[in-house]
Amino acid sequence: KNEVEQSPQNLTAQEGEFITINCSYSVGISALHWLQQHPGGGIVSLFMLSSGKKKHGRLIATINIQEKHSSLHITASHPRDSAVYICAVAGGGADGLTFGKGTHLIIQP
Amino acid sequence: GAVVSQHPSWVICKSGTSVKIECRSLDFQATTMFWYRQFPKQSLMLMATSNEGSKATYEQGVEKDKFLINHASLTLSTLTVTSAHPEDSSFYICSARDAVQGALIAYNEQFFGPGTRLTVL
């Protein structure tokens, strides 16, 4: 079973700061997802990665398959980025996702 | 594109009743749908994997007779919580995946529904 660890668990930052959230996993995967969950519970898929780097607006996600590690970066953070960010992995033959516990991000104006 | 809906968005029911939650892929055919649940302040956990036209595969510890899953079409999966009890109160989320790689949807990408908050009194 894959163990997914995220850090930090909680992060409070000022508007405009560069944010990094880390995710590590224990077993080889076929894909890694970064998800955003707002207080109401709804989940938005931000990225799906199997290698390299992806960028969408102010969000950047990277993955290092050899080191079993991924990072999510937010540039020029804004209060509307406040949410829980969740790393989830899809392993080999297992289709369902295994989730990290999430990082609760608060961006203060 | 790639929108998944869930209905209802919230439900309150009495202990012992059954509750049905629907998950629909609106603009693609979902050969596989997944059901997850999230207890307060905990991470999401996979309950079961549902492939169209076949029986669902349940994760260890999830009672298949209590959580009935039906994936009768390529756009609809239902989760029925039978004889619900207060400990079943949770946030239930489905996701859908199209196994065919297309212009807009990459293989293995999952799209999440908005979730259903179940409260059992």
Short mmCIF file of C-alpha atoms in Angstrom, two decimals:
data_model
loop_
_atom_site.label_atom_id
_atom_site.label_comp_id
_atom_site.label_asym_id
_atom_site.label_seq_id
_atom_site.Cartn_x
_atom_site.Cartn_y
_atom_site.Cartn_z
CA LYS A 1 0.00 0.00 0.00
CA ASN A 2 1.29 3.44 -0.88
CA GLU A 3 2.03 5.81 1.94
CA VAL A 4 1.56 9.43 0.94
CA GLU A 5 3.06 12.12 3.11
CA GLN A 6 2.48 15.82 2.70
CA SER A 7 4.22 18.75 4.29
CA PRO A 8 3.53 21.11 5.80
CA GLN A 9 0.15 20.16 7.28
CA ASN A 10 -0.70 23.81 7.87
CA LEU A 11 0.72 26.90 6.23
CA THR A 12 -0.15 30.54 6.78
CA ALA A 13 1.50 33.12 4.53
CA GLN A 14 1.12 36.70 3.44
CA GLU A 15 -0.36 37.68 0.13
CA GLY A 16 2.27 37.67 -2.59
CA GLU A 17 4.51 35.04 -1.03
CA PHE A 18 5.83 32.06 -2.97
CA ILE A 19 4.28 28.87 -1.61
CA THR A 20 5.66 25.34 -1.78
CA ILE A 21 3.82 22.21 -0.70
CA ASN A 22 5.62 18.89 -0.75
CA CYS A 23 4.44 15.34 -1.28
CA SER A 24 6.33 12.08 -1.00
CA TYR A 25 5.14 8.56 -1.58
CA SER A 26 6.54 5.14 -0.85
CA VAL A 27 5.71 2.98 -3.87
CA GLY A 28 6.10 3.57 -7.59
CA ILE A 29 3.09 5.17 -9.23
CA SER A 30 1.53 5.68 -12.64
CA ALA A 31 0.34 9.22 -11.93
CA LEU A 32 0.20 11.85 -9.23
CA HIS A 33 -2.62 14.32 -8.77
CA TRP A 34 -2.70 17.66 -7.04
CA LEU A 35 -6.18 18.56 -5.89
CA GLN A 36 -7.70 21.62 -4.26
CA GLN A 37 -10.52 21.29 -1.74
CA HIS A 38 -12.52 24.28 -0.58
CA PRO A 39 -14.41 24.53 2.75
CA GLY A 40 -17.63 23.24 1.22
CA GLY A 41 -15.84 20.04 0.31
CA GLY A 42 -15.81 20.24 -3.46
CA ILE A 43 -12.64 19.06 -5.12
CA VAL A 44 -10.93 20.62 -8.12
CA SER A 45 -8.25 18.74 -9.96
CA LEU A 46 -5.26 21.03 -10.47
CA PHE A 47 -2.72 18.76 -12.11
CA MET A 48 -2.08 15.20 -13.08
CA LEU A 49 1.62 14.35 -13.48
CA SER A 50 3.57 11.31 -14.45
CA SER A 51 6.88 13.06 -15.07
CA GLY A 52 8.52 16.44 -15.28
CA LYS A 53 6.73 19.69 -14.69
CA LYS A 54 3.43 21.34 -15.47
CA LYS A 55 2.38 24.97 -15.20
CA HIS A 56 -1.07 26.50 -15.14
CA GLY A 57 -1.32 30.18 -14.41
CA ARG A 58 0.35 30.81 -11.06
CA LEU A 59 0.52 27.13 -10.21
CA ILE A 60 3.48 24.90 -10.95
CA ALA A 61 3.74 21.21 -10.19
CA THR A 62 6.87 19.09 -10.44
CA ILE A 63 7.55 15.45 -9.90
CA ASN A 64 10.73 13.43 -9.45
CA ILE A 65 9.89 9.80 -10.11
CA GLN A 66 13.26 8.48 -8.90
CA GLU A 67 12.98 10.28 -5.58
CA LYS A 68 9.20 9.60 -5.28
CA HIS A 69 8.58 13.25 -4.58
CA SER A 70 6.40 16.02 -5.96
CA SER A 71 5.99 19.70 -5.19
CA LEU A 72 3.23 22.18 -5.81
CA HIS A 73 4.24 25.82 -6.05
CA ILE A 74 2.03 28.88 -6.00
CA THR A 75 3.56 32.13 -7.19
CA ALA A 76 2.24 35.54 -6.13
CA SER A 77 -0.17 33.92 -3.67
CA HIS A 78 -3.56 35.48 -3.12
CA PRO A 79 -6.22 35.09 -0.39
CA ARG A 80 -8.42 33.23 -2.87
CA ASP A 81 -5.74 30.49 -2.96
CA SER A 82 -6.71 29.63 0.62
CA ALA A 83 -7.85 26.02 0.58
CA VAL A 84 -6.72 22.51 1.39
CA TYR A 85 -4.28 21.13 -1.17
CA ILE A 86 -4.18 17.38 -1.49
CA CYS A 87 -1.67 15.11 -3.15
CA ALA A 88 -3.03 11.81 -4.45
CA VAL A 89 -1.32 8.97 -6.25
CA ALA A 90 -2.48 6.27 -8.61
CA GLY A 91 -0.32 3.18 -8.37
CA GLY A 92 0.43 0.62 -11.02
CA GLY A 93 -2.51 -1.70 -11.24
CA ALA A 94 -4.51 0.07 -8.55
CA ASP A 95 -6.75 2.55 -10.24
CA GLY A 96 -8.18 4.30 -7.23
CA LEU A 97 -6.26 7.13 -5.66
CA THR A 98 -4.41 7.11 -2.36
CA PHE A 99 -4.54 10.52 -0.74
CA GLY A 100 -2.28 12.51 1.49
CA LYS A 101 -3.79 14.22 4.50
CA GLY A 102 -3.71 17.57 2.82
CA THR A 103 -2.09 20.92 3.46
CA HIS A 104 -4.32 23.61 4.89
CA LEU A 105 -3.17 26.87 3.29
CA ILE A 106 -4.24 30.30 4.48
CA ILE A 107 -3.14 33.38 2.59
CA GLN A 108 -3.60 36.55 4.58
CA PRO A 109 -4.16 39.89 2.85
CA GLY B 1 -15.55 19.55 -20.69
CA ALA B 2 -15.07 16.63 -18.28
CA VAL B 3 -17.78 17.53 -15.80
CA VAL B 4 -19.03 15.15 -13.14
CA SER B 5 -22.18 15.83 -11.17
CA GLN B 6 -23.47 14.32 -7.97
CA HIS B 7 -26.94 14.27 -6.54
CA PRO B 8 -27.99 15.09 -3.93
CA SER B 9 -25.41 17.56 -2.66
CA TRP B 10 -26.53 16.95 0.87
CA VAL B 11 -28.96 14.66 2.63
CA ILE B 12 -30.17 14.20 6.18
CA CYS B 13 -31.89 10.94 7.03
CA LYS B 14 -33.00 8.89 9.98
CA SER B 15 -31.06 5.91 11.19
CA GLY B 16 -32.12 2.73 9.43
CA THR B 17 -33.13 4.31 6.15
CA SER B 18 -31.37 3.86 2.82
CA VAL B 19 -29.87 6.68 0.84
CA LYS B 20 -28.99 6.68 -2.85
CA ILE B 21 -26.31 8.95 -4.27
CA GLU B 22 -25.93 9.44 -8.01
CA CYS B 23 -22.76 10.24 -9.88
CA ARG B 24 -22.98 11.29 -13.53
CA SER B 25 -20.39 12.12 -16.13
CA LEU B 26 -21.98 14.86 -18.18
CA ASP B 27 -19.84 15.13 -21.27
CA PHE B 28 -17.82 11.97 -21.49
CA GLN B 29 -18.27 8.26 -21.08
CA ALA B 30 -16.88 7.03 -17.80
CA THR B 31 -15.77 3.45 -18.10
CA THR B 32 -14.60 3.58 -14.50
CA MET B 33 -16.02 5.44 -11.55
CA PHE B 34 -14.61 5.62 -8.05
CA TRP B 35 -16.34 6.23 -4.76
CA TYR B 36 -14.50 7.93 -1.92
CA ARG B 37 -15.51 9.13 1.50
CA GLN B 38 -14.05 11.66 3.85
CA PHE B 39 -14.74 11.79 7.57
CA PRO B 40 -14.32 15.14 9.31
CA LYS B 41 -10.71 16.30 9.45
CA GLN B 42 -9.52 13.13 7.75
CA SER B 43 -8.18 12.40 4.30
CA LEU B 44 -10.22 10.99 1.47
CA MET B 45 -10.36 7.22 1.34
CA LEU B 46 -11.21 5.01 -1.60
CA MET B 47 -14.28 2.89 -0.95
CA ALA B 48 -14.77 1.07 -4.21
CA THR B 49 -13.97 0.99 -7.90
CA SER B 50 -16.84 0.57 -10.31
CA ASN B 51 -16.49 -0.51 -13.91
CA GLU B 52 -19.42 -0.24 -16.25
CA GLY B 53 -21.27 -3.49 -16.60
CA SER B 54 -19.39 -5.40 -13.93
CA LYS B 55 -19.40 -5.78 -10.17
CA ALA B 56 -17.69 -3.15 -8.09
CA THR B 57 -14.41 -3.87 -6.35
CA TYR B 58 -14.47 -2.86 -2.71
CA GLU B 59 -11.54 -1.79 -0.57
CA GLN B 60 -10.72 -3.73 2.55
CA GLY B 61 -13.02 -2.82 5.40
CA VAL B 62 -15.85 -1.54 3.20
CA GLU B 63 -18.97 -3.68 3.45
CA LYS B 64 -20.27 -4.45 -0.01
CA ASP B 65 -23.71 -5.38 1.32
CA LYS B 66 -24.01 -2.04 3.06
CA PHE B 67 -22.67 0.15 0.27
CA LEU B 68 -24.34 -1.01 -2.91
CA ILE B 69 -22.81 0.26 -6.11
CA ASN B 70 -24.41 0.08 -9.51
CA HIS B 71 -22.69 1.25 -12.69
CA ALA B 72 -25.31 0.37 -15.23
CA SER B 73 -24.36 2.86 -17.90
CA LEU B 74 -21.29 4.71 -19.10
CA THR B 75 -22.52 7.95 -17.56
CA LEU B 76 -24.10 6.91 -14.28
CA SER B 77 -23.00 5.17 -11.12
CA THR B 78 -25.04 5.02 -7.95
CA LEU B 79 -24.01 4.39 -4.37
CA THR B 80 -26.74 3.24 -2.00
CA VAL B 81 -26.03 3.37 1.70
CA THR B 82 -28.36 0.74 3.12
CA SER B 83 -29.68 0.90 6.67
CA ALA B 84 -27.65 4.01 7.34
CA HIS B 85 -26.36 4.67 10.85
CA PRO B 86 -24.84 7.79 12.41
CA GLU B 87 -21.33 6.39 11.87
CA ASP B 88 -22.00 6.47 8.12
CA SER B 89 -22.28 10.25 8.26
CA SER B 90 -19.56 11.45 5.96
CA PHE B 91 -18.74 13.32 2.78
CA TYR B 92 -19.05 11.00 -0.19
CA ILE B 93 -17.30 11.93 -3.45
CA CYS B 94 -17.23 10.17 -6.75
CA SER B 95 -14.76 10.50 -9.56
CA ALA B 96 -14.94 9.33 -13.12
CA ARG B 97 -12.35 8.29 -15.61
CA ASP B 98 -12.46 7.74 -19.32
CA ALA B 99 -10.05 4.99 -20.29
CA VAL B 100 -9.83 6.23 -23.84
CA GLN B 101 -7.28 8.95 -24.41
CA GLY B 102 -8.84 11.79 -26.27
CA ALA B 103 -8.02 15.33 -27.17
CA LEU B 104 -9.22 16.75 -23.88
CA ILE B 105 -8.89 13.92 -21.44
CA ALA B 106 -5.61 12.25 -20.68
CA TYR B 107 -5.54 8.61 -19.81
CA ASN B 108 -5.93 7.95 -16.12
CA GLU B 109 -7.10 11.45 -15.32
CA GLN B 110 -9.95 11.46 -12.83
CA PHE B 111 -12.64 14.10 -12.60
CA PHE B 112 -14.38 14.64 -9.31
CA GLY B 113 -17.98 15.27 -8.51
CA PRO B 114 -18.87 18.03 -6.04
CA GLY B 115 -19.60 15.55 -3.28
CA THR B 116 -22.58 14.58 -1.14
CA ARG B 117 -22.69 15.33 2.55
CA LEU B 118 -24.64 12.63 4.37
CA THR B 119 -25.88 13.16 7.90
CA VAL B 120 -27.59 10.26 9.61
CA LEU B 121 -29.56 11.17 12.71
#
